[in-house]
């Protein structure tokens, strides 16, 4: 697995293509992460494409319940999030540390937040200490995120009336 992760980090997608043909792409590291988790965390869009095309399980969870979409949100890659959503991943996976929207908010990745919200991410799903995305955006003085979350909450409120 270590050699496979090195290839992901190098960004050499020709090596990755060769690896996919000889390596068990469903292998996991000590924390139960797959290569797709690592590719998402690294923000390697092409590697994510190759792995998804090779049939890797896009909703695989690690020991904390994090799925690759959580790692994509951690990296702030809206493009990878979109690729995963096209593979029908759960936008609200049960994770010990928080939701993908929590991670995108913590990283102040507005575009990633927009993609997640459009896909149905829960606006009020708290992280481990009880903070929701709006609380986090306010704490960080991430005003674009605050505005986005408040406007989406208002939209949801109007739709439910």
mmCIF file of C-alpha atoms in Angstrom:
data_model
loop_
_atom_site.group_PDB
_atom_site.id
_atom_site.type_symbol
_atom_site.label_atom_id
_atom_site.label_comp_id
_atom_site.label_asym_id
_atom_site.label_seq_id
_atom_site.Cartn_x
_atom_site.Cartn_y
_atom_site.Cartn_z
ATOM 1 C CA UNK A 1 0.000 0.000 0.000
ATOM 2 C CA UNK A 2 2.869 2.390 0.785
ATOM 3 C CA UNK A 3 4.238 2.147 -2.759
ATOM 4 C CA UNK A 4 0.762 2.790 -4.158
ATOM 5 C CA UNK A 5 0.397 5.907 -2.002
ATOM 6 C CA UNK A 6 3.832 7.112 -3.175
ATOM 7 C CA UNK A 7 2.626 6.796 -6.760
ATOM 8 C CA UNK A 8 -0.489 8.820 -5.906
ATOM 9 C CA UNK A 9 1.661 11.509 -4.281
ATOM 10 C CA UNK A 10 4.004 11.638 -7.266
ATOM 11 C CA UNK A 11 1.117 12.416 -9.596
ATOM 12 C CA UNK A 12 2.508 10.000 -12.189
ATOM 13 C CA UNK A 13 -0.735 8.690 -13.608
ATOM 14 C CA UNK A 14 1.028 6.368 -16.070
ATOM 15 C CA UNK A 15 2.528 4.579 -13.066
ATOM 16 C CA UNK A 16 -0.914 4.588 -11.476
ATOM 17 C CA UNK A 17 -2.449 2.973 -14.573
ATOM 18 C CA UNK A 18 0.187 0.230 -14.390
ATOM 19 C CA UNK A 19 -0.368 -0.168 -10.661
ATOM 20 C CA UNK A 20 -4.123 -0.574 -11.089
ATOM 21 C CA UNK A 21 -3.501 -3.546 -13.373
ATOM 22 C CA UNK A 22 -1.252 -5.346 -10.866
ATOM 23 C CA UNK A 23 -2.384 -4.116 -7.436
ATOM 24 C CA UNK A 24 -5.542 -4.985 -5.516
ATOM 25 C CA UNK A 25 -7.255 -1.588 -5.661
ATOM 26 C CA UNK A 26 -9.553 -2.667 -2.838
ATOM 27 C CA UNK A 27 -6.603 -2.931 -0.402
ATOM 28 C CA UNK A 28 -6.717 -0.832 2.741
ATOM 29 C CA UNK A 29 -4.134 0.751 5.016
ATOM 30 C CA UNK A 30 -3.968 0.410 8.823
ATOM 31 C CA UNK A 31 -6.757 2.995 9.234
ATOM 32 C CA UNK A 32 -8.914 1.157 6.691
ATOM 33 C CA UNK A 33 -8.419 3.839 4.018
ATOM 34 C CA UNK A 34 -8.495 2.790 0.371
ATOM 35 C CA UNK A 35 -6.403 4.253 -2.428
ATOM 36 C CA UNK A 36 -9.454 6.337 -3.305
ATOM 37 C CA UNK A 37 -9.398 7.916 0.173
ATOM 38 C CA UNK A 38 -5.750 8.873 -0.371
ATOM 39 C CA UNK A 39 -6.308 10.165 -3.917
ATOM 40 C CA UNK A 40 -9.188 12.344 -2.683
ATOM 41 C CA UNK A 41 -7.190 13.713 0.236
ATOM 42 C CA UNK A 42 -4.301 14.539 -2.091
ATOM 43 C CA UNK A 43 -6.669 16.282 -4.513
ATOM 44 C CA UNK A 44 -5.464 14.080 -7.382
ATOM 45 C CA UNK A 45 -8.406 14.408 -9.797
ATOM 46 C CA UNK A 46 -7.013 12.116 -12.484
ATOM 47 C CA UNK A 47 -6.186 9.386 -9.965
ATOM 48 C CA UNK A 48 -9.739 9.579 -8.621
ATOM 49 C CA UNK A 49 -11.071 9.202 -12.179
ATOM 50 C CA UNK A 50 -8.834 6.209 -12.844
ATOM 51 C CA UNK A 51 -9.762 4.505 -9.585
ATOM 52 C CA UNK A 52 -13.494 5.076 -10.066
ATOM 53 C CA UNK A 53 -13.255 3.772 -13.636
ATOM 54 C CA UNK A 54 -11.474 0.695 -12.260
ATOM 55 C CA UNK A 55 -14.404 -0.129 -10.004
ATOM 56 C CA UNK A 56 -13.103 0.894 -6.594
ATOM 57 C CA UNK A 57 -15.865 1.161 -3.979
ATOM 58 C CA UNK A 58 -16.664 4.887 -3.792
ATOM 59 C CA UNK A 59 -18.545 4.671 -0.463
ATOM 60 C CA UNK A 60 -15.887 2.676 1.425
ATOM 61 C CA UNK A 61 -15.506 3.922 4.988
ATOM 62 C CA UNK A 62 -12.404 3.958 7.162
ATOM 63 C CA UNK A 63 -12.193 3.266 10.908
ATOM 64 C CA UNK A 64 -13.768 6.663 11.685
ATOM 65 C CA UNK A 65 -16.581 6.205 9.184
ATOM 66 C CA UNK A 66 -15.048 8.685 6.754
ATOM 67 C CA UNK A 67 -15.671 7.954 3.103
ATOM 68 C CA UNK A 68 -13.725 9.333 0.132
ATOM 69 C CA UNK A 69 -16.133 12.287 -0.174
ATOM 70 C CA UNK A 70 -15.029 13.363 3.325
ATOM 71 C CA UNK A 71 -11.422 13.376 2.136
ATOM 72 C CA UNK A 72 -12.371 15.249 -1.031
ATOM 73 C CA UNK A 73 -14.023 17.895 1.148
ATOM 74 C CA UNK A 74 -10.916 18.008 3.356
ATOM 75 C CA UNK A 75 -8.830 18.714 0.263
ATOM 76 C CA UNK A 76 -11.367 21.328 -0.878
ATOM 77 C CA UNK A 77 -11.717 19.793 -4.331
ATOM 78 C CA UNK A 78 -15.171 20.541 -5.729
ATOM 79 C CA UNK A 79 -14.182 18.686 -8.901
ATOM 80 C CA UNK A 80 -13.448 15.475 -6.999
ATOM 81 C CA UNK A 81 -16.631 15.886 -4.965
ATOM 82 C CA UNK A 82 -18.568 16.129 -8.233
ATOM 83 C CA UNK A 83 -16.880 12.999 -9.602
ATOM 84 C CA UNK A 84 -17.807 11.092 -6.458
ATOM 85 C CA UNK A 85 -21.381 12.370 -6.523
ATOM 86 C CA UNK A 86 -21.654 11.159 -10.123
ATOM 87 C CA UNK A 87 -20.718 7.734 -8.730
ATOM 88 C CA UNK A 88 -23.737 7.948 -6.409
ATOM 89 C CA UNK A 89 -21.885 8.316 -3.103
ATOM 90 C CA UNK A 90 -23.680 9.245 0.104
ATOM 91 C CA UNK A 91 -23.387 13.015 0.571
ATOM 92 C CA UNK A 92 -24.063 12.649 4.324
ATOM 93 C CA UNK A 93 -22.016 9.637 5.447
ATOM 94 C CA UNK A 94 -22.046 8.895 9.176
ATOM 95 C CA UNK A 95 -18.557 9.902 10.295
ATOM 96 C CA UNK A 96 -17.063 10.223 13.767
ATOM 97 C CA UNK A 97 -15.467 13.609 13.049
ATOM 98 C CA UNK A 98 -18.164 15.274 10.948
ATOM 99 C CA UNK A 99 -19.749 15.529 7.549
ATOM 100 C CA UNK A 100 -18.196 16.503 4.227
ATOM 101 C CA UNK A 101 -19.947 19.878 4.570
ATOM 102 C CA UNK A 102 -18.250 20.356 7.953
ATOM 103 C CA UNK A 103 -14.852 19.692 6.347
ATOM 104 C CA UNK A 104 -15.484 22.009 3.400
ATOM 105 C CA UNK A 105 -16.593 24.738 5.826
ATOM 106 C CA UNK A 106 -13.532 24.242 8.050
ATOM 107 C CA UNK A 107 -11.325 24.639 4.973
ATOM 108 C CA UNK A 108 -13.307 27.670 3.801
ATOM 109 C CA UNK A 109 -13.869 26.002 0.447
ATOM 110 C CA UNK A 110 -16.951 27.825 -0.802
ATOM 111 C CA UNK A 111 -17.185 25.995 -4.133
ATOM 112 C CA UNK A 112 -16.966 22.603 -2.417
ATOM 113 C CA UNK A 113 -19.688 23.730 0.004
ATOM 114 C CA UNK A 114 -21.919 24.781 -2.898
ATOM 115 C CA UNK A 115 -21.513 21.428 -4.655
ATOM 116 C CA UNK A 116 -22.262 19.508 -1.457
ATOM 117 C CA UNK A 117 -25.317 21.609 -0.596
ATOM 118 C CA UNK A 118 -26.676 21.301 -4.132
ATOM 119 C CA UNK A 119 -26.340 17.511 -3.777
ATOM 120 C CA UNK A 120 -28.380 17.517 -0.562
ATOM 121 C CA UNK A 121 -25.796 17.819 2.204
ATOM 122 C CA UNK A 122 -27.385 18.334 5.603
ATOM 123 C CA UNK A 123 -26.933 21.948 6.667
ATOM 124 C CA UNK A 124 -27.384 21.188 10.355
ATOM 125 C CA UNK A 125 -25.420 17.982 10.809
ATOM 126 C CA UNK A 126 -23.050 18.629 13.734
ATOM 127 C CA UNK A 127 -19.468 17.539 14.136
ATOM 128 C CA UNK A 128 -18.205 15.684 17.181
ATOM 129 C CA UNK A 129 -18.284 18.659 19.568
ATOM 130 C CA UNK A 130 -21.782 19.684 18.448
ATOM 131 C CA UNK A 131 -20.943 22.508 16.057
ATOM 132 C CA UNK A 132 -22.873 22.758 12.785
ATOM 133 C CA UNK A 133 -21.389 24.187 9.570
ATOM 134 C CA UNK A 134 -22.891 27.619 10.310
ATOM 135 C CA UNK A 135 -21.255 27.735 13.760
ATOM 136 C CA UNK A 136 -17.905 26.835 12.219
ATOM 137 C CA UNK A 137 -18.225 29.453 9.478
ATOM 138 C CA UNK A 138 -19.043 32.111 12.082
ATOM 139 C CA UNK A 139 -16.137 31.069 14.348
ATOM 140 C CA UNK A 140 -13.722 31.314 11.431
ATOM 141 C CA UNK A 141 -15.186 34.610 10.226
ATOM 142 C CA UNK A 142 -15.785 32.882 6.901
ATOM 143 C CA UNK A 143 -18.488 35.332 5.861
ATOM 144 C CA UNK A 144 -19.042 33.955 2.363
ATOM 145 C CA UNK A 145 -19.739 30.585 3.976
ATOM 146 C CA UNK A 146 -22.048 32.165 6.567
ATOM 147 C CA UNK A 147 -24.000 33.889 3.802
ATOM 148 C CA UNK A 148 -24.242 30.681 1.742
ATOM 149 C CA UNK A 149 -25.446 28.600 4.693
ATOM 150 C CA UNK A 150 -27.968 31.199 5.870
ATOM 151 C CA UNK A 151 -29.373 31.682 2.368
ATOM 152 C CA UNK A 152 -29.731 27.913 1.879
ATOM 153 C CA UNK A 153 -31.410 27.538 5.279
ATOM 154 C CA UNK A 154 -33.816 30.323 4.320
ATOM 155 C CA UNK A 155 -34.563 28.570 1.001
ATOM 156 C CA UNK A 156 -35.256 25.298 2.808
ATOM 157 C CA UNK A 157 -37.491 27.091 5.291
ATOM 158 C CA UNK A 158 -39.535 28.724 2.503
ATOM 159 C CA UNK A 159 -39.868 25.410 0.658
ATOM 160 C CA UNK A 160 -41.188 23.652 3.765
ATOM 161 C CA UNK A 161 -43.857 26.323 4.430
#
